[in-house]
PDB file of C-alpha atoms in Angstrom:
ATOM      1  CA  UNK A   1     -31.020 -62.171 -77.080  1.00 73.00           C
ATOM      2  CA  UNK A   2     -33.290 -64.384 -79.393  1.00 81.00           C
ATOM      3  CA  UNK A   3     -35.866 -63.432 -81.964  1.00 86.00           C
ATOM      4  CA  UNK A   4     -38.624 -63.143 -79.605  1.00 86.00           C
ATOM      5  CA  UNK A   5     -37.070 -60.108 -78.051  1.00 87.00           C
ATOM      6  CA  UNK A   6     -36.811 -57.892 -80.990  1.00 90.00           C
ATOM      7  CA  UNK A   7     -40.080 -58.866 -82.176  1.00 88.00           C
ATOM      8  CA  UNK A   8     -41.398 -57.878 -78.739  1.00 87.00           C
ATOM      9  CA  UNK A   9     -39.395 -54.635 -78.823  1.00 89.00           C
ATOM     10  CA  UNK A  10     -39.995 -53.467 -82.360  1.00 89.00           C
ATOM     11  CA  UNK A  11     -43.724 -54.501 -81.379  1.00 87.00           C
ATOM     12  CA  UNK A  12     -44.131 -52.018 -78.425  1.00 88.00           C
ATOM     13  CA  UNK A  13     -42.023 -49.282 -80.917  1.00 91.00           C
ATOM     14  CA  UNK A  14     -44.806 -49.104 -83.077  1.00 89.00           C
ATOM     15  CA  UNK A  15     -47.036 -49.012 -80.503  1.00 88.00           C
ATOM     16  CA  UNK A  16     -45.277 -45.904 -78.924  1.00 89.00           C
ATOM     17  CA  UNK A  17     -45.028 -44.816 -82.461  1.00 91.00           C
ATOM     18  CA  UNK A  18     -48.973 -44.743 -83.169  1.00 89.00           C
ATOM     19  CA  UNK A  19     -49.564 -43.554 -80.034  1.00 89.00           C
ATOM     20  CA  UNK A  20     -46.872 -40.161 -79.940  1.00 91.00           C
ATOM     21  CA  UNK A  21     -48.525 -39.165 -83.802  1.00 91.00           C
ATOM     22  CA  UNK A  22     -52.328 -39.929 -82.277  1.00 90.00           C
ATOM     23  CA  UNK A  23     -51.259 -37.395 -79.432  1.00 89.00           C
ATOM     24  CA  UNK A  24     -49.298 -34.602 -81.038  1.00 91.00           C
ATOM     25  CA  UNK A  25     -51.490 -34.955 -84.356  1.00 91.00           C
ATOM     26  CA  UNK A  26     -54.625 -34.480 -82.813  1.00 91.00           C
ATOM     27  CA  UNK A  27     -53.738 -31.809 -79.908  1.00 90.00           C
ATOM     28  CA  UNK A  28     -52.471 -29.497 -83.083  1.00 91.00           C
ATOM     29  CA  UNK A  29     -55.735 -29.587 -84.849  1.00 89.00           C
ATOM     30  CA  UNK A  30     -58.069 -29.126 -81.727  1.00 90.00           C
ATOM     31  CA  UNK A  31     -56.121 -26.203 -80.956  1.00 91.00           C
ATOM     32  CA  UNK A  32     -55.711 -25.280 -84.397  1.00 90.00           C
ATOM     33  CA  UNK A  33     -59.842 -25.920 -84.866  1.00 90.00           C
ATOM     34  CA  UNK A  34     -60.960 -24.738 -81.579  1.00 91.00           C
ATOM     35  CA  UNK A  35     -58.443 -22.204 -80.375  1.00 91.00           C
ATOM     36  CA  UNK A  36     -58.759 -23.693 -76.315  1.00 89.00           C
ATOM     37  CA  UNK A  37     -55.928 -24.834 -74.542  1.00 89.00           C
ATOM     38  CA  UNK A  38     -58.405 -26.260 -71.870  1.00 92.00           C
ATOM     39  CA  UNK A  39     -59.891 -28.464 -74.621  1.00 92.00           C
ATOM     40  CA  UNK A  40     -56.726 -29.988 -75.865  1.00 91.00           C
ATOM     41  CA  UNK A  41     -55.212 -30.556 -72.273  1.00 91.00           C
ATOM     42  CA  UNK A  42     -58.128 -32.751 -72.021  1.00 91.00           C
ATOM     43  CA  UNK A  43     -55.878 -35.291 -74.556  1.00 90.00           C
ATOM     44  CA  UNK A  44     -53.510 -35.875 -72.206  1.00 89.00           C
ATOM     45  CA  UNK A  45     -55.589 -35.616 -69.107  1.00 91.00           C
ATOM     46  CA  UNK A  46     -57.746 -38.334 -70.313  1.00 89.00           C
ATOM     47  CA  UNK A  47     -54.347 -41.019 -70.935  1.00 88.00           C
ATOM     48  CA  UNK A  48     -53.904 -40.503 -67.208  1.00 90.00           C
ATOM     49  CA  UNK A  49     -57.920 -41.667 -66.671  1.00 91.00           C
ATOM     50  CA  UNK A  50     -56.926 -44.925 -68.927  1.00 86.00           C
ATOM     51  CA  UNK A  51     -53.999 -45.255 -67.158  1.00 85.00           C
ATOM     52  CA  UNK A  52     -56.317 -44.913 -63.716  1.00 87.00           C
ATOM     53  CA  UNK A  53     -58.550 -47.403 -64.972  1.00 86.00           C
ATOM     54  CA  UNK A  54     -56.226 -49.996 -65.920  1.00 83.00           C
ATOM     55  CA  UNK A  55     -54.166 -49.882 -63.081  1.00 81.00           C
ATOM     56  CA  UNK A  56     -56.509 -51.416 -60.564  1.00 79.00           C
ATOM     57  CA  UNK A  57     -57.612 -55.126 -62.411  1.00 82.00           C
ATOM     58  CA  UNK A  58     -54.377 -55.114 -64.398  1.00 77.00           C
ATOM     59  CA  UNK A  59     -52.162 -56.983 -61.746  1.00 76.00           C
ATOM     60  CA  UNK A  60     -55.335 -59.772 -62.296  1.00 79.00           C
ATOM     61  CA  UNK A  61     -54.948 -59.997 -65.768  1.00 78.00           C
ATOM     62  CA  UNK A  62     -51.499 -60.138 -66.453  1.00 78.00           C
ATOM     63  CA  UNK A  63     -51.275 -63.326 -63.768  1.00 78.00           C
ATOM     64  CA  UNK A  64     -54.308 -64.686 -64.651  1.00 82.00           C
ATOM     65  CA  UNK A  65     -54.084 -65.155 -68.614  1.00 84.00           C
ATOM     66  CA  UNK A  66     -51.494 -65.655 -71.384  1.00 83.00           C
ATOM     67  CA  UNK A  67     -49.377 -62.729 -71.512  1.00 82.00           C
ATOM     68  CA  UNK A  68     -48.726 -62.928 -74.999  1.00 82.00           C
ATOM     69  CA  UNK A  69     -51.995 -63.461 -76.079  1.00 85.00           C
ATOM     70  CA  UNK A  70     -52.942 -60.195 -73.854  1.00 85.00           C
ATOM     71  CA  UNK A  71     -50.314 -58.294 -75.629  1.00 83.00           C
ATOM     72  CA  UNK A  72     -51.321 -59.717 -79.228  1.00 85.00           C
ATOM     73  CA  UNK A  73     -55.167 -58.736 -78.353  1.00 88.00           C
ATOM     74  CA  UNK A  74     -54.386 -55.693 -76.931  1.00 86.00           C
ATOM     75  CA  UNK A  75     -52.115 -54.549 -80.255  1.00 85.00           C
ATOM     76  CA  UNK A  76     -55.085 -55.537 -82.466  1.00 88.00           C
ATOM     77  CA  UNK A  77     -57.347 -53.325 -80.227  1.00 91.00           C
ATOM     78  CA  UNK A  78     -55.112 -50.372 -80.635  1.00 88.00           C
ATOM     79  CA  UNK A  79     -55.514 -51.176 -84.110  1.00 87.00           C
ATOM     80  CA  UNK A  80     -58.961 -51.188 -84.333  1.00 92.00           C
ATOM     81  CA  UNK A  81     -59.266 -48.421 -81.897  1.00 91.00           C
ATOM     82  CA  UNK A  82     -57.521 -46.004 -84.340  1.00 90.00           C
ATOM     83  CA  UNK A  83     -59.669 -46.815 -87.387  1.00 91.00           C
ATOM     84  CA  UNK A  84     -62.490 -44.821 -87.168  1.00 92.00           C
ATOM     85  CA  UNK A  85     -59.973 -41.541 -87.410  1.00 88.00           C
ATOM     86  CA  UNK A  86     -59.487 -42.427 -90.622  1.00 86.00           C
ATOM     87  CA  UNK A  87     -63.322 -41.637 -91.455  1.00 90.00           C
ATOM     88  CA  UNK A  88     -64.278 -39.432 -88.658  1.00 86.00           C
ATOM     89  CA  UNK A  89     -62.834 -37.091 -86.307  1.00 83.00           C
ATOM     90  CA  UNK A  90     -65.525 -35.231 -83.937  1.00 90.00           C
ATOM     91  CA  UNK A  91     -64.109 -34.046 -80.749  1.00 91.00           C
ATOM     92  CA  UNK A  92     -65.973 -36.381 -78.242  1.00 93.00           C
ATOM     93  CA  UNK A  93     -64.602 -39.271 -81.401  1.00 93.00           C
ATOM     94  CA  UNK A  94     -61.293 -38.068 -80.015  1.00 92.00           C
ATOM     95  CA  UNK A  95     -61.496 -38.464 -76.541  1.00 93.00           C
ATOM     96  CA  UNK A  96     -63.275 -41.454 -76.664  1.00 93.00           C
ATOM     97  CA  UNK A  97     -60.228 -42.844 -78.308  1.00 92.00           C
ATOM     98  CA  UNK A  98     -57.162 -40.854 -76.381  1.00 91.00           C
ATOM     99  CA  UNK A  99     -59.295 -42.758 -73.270  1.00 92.00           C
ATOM    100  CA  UNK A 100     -59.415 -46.238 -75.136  1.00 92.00           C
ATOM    101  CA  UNK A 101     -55.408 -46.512 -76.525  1.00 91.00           C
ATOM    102  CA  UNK A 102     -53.814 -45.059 -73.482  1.00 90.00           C
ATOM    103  CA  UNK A 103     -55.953 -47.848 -71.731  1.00 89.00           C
ATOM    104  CA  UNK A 104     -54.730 -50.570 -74.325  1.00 87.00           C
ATOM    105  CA  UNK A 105     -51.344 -48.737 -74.590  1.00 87.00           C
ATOM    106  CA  UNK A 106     -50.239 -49.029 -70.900  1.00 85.00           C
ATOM    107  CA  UNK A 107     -51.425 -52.757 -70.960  1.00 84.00           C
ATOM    108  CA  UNK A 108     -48.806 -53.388 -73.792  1.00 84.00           C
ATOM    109  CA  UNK A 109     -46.335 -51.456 -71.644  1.00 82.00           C
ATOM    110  CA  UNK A 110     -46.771 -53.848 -68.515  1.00 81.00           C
ATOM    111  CA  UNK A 111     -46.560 -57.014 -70.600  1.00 84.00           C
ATOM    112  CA  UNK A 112     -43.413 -56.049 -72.350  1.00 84.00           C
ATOM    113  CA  UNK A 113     -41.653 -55.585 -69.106  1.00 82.00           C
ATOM    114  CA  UNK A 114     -43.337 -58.593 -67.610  1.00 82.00           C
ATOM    115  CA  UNK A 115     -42.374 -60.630 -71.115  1.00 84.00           C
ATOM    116  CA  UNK A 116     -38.792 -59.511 -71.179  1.00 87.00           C
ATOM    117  CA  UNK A 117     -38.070 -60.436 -67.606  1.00 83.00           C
ATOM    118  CA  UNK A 118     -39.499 -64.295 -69.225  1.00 83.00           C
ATOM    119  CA  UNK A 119     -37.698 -64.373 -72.544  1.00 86.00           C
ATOM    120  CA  UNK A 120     -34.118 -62.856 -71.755  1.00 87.00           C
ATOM    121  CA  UNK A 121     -31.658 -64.500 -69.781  1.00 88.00           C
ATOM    122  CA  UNK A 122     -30.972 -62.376 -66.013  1.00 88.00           C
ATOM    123  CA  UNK A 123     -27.367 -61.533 -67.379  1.00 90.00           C
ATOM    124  CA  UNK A 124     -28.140 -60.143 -70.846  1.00 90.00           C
ATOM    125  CA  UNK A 125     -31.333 -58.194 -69.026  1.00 89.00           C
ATOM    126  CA  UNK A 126     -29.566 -55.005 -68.519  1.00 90.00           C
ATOM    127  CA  UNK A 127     -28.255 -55.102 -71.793  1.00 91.00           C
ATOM    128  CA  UNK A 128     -32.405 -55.505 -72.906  1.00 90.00           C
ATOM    129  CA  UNK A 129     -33.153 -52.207 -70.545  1.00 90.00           C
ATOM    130  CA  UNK A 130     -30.595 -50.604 -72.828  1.00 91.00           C
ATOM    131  CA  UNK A 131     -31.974 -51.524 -75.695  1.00 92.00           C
ATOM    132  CA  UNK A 132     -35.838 -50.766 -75.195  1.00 90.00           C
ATOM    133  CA  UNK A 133     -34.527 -46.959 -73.520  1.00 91.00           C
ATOM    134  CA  UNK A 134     -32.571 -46.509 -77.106  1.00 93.00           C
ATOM    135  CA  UNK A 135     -35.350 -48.112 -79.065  1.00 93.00           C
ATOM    136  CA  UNK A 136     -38.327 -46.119 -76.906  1.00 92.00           C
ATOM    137  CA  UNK A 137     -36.266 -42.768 -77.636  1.00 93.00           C
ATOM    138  CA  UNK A 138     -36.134 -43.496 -81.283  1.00 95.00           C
ATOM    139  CA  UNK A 139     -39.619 -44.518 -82.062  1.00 94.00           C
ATOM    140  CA  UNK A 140     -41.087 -41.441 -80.190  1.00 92.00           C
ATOM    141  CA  UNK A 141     -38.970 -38.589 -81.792  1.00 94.00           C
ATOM    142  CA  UNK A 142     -40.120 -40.854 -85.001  1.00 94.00           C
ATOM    143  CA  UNK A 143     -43.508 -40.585 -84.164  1.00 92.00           C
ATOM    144  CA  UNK A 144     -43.269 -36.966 -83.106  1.00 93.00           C
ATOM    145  CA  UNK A 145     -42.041 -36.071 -85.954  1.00 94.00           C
ATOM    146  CA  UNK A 146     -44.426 -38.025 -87.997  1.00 93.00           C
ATOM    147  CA  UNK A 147     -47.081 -36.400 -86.156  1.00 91.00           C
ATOM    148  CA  UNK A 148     -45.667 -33.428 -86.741  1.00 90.00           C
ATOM    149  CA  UNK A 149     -45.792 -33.945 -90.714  1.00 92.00           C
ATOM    150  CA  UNK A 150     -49.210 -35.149 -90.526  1.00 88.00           C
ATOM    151  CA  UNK A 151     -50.195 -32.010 -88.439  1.00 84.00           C
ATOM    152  CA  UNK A 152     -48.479 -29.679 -91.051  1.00 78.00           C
TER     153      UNK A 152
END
């Protein structure tokens, strides 16, 4: 497996990575602030509305344009998506993003499957699979546990 496969992979890790501290960072300090389960089940609720969303013109996109230009703009999104926590966390703030990065993070998702199949030869691909389940594992207990910190 060449360079372009670990990049890829340790690309999407830190993608999980941001993602699993947005998630269990912000559902313990909306329950923390607001004391509702109902409101913070609305974090996860609202990645399966991105994923929803997606879904449908995805298929288009990913056979229509450069899949490593989607995956490059769509990291930079997540990016820029994130930001604004850094200034400003209301609760609608919040779900606005939740709905926005589990849009751009499922996109990533589907192009690194998509881009593997392309960049690693058929008989090393299982041996890829293997890698991305260890690597997937690792970055979310990382970023569970960062979140975690973060929360504390």
């Amino acid at each position: 497996m060449d360079d372009k496969f670990w990049r890829l992979l340790l690309a999407r890790g830190f993608i999980r990575l941001s993602s699993m501290m947005f998630a269990i960072f912000f559902m313990w300090r909306l329950i923390t602030q607001y004391n509702s389960i109902f409101i913070v089940s609305l974090i996860p609720a609202l990645s399966i509305v991105g994923y929803v969303i997606v879904s449908i013109p995805e298929g288009y996109i990913l056979d229509k344009f450069d899949r490593p230009k989607i995956l490059f703009l769509s990291s930079v999104i997540l990016l820029i998506i994130y930001i604004p926590l850094l200034f400003y966390s209301s609760l609608l703030l919040i779900y606005v993003i939740d709905l926005l990065s589990s849009v751009f993070f499922f996109i990533s998702g589907d192009i690194f499957y998509t881009l593997i199949k392309d960049i690693v030869e058929k008989e090393k691909l299982s041996e890829a699979m293997s890698f991305n389940v260890i690597s997937r594992s690792i970055f979310e207990i990382v970023g569970i546990s960062l979140g975690g910190i973060s929360a504390a």
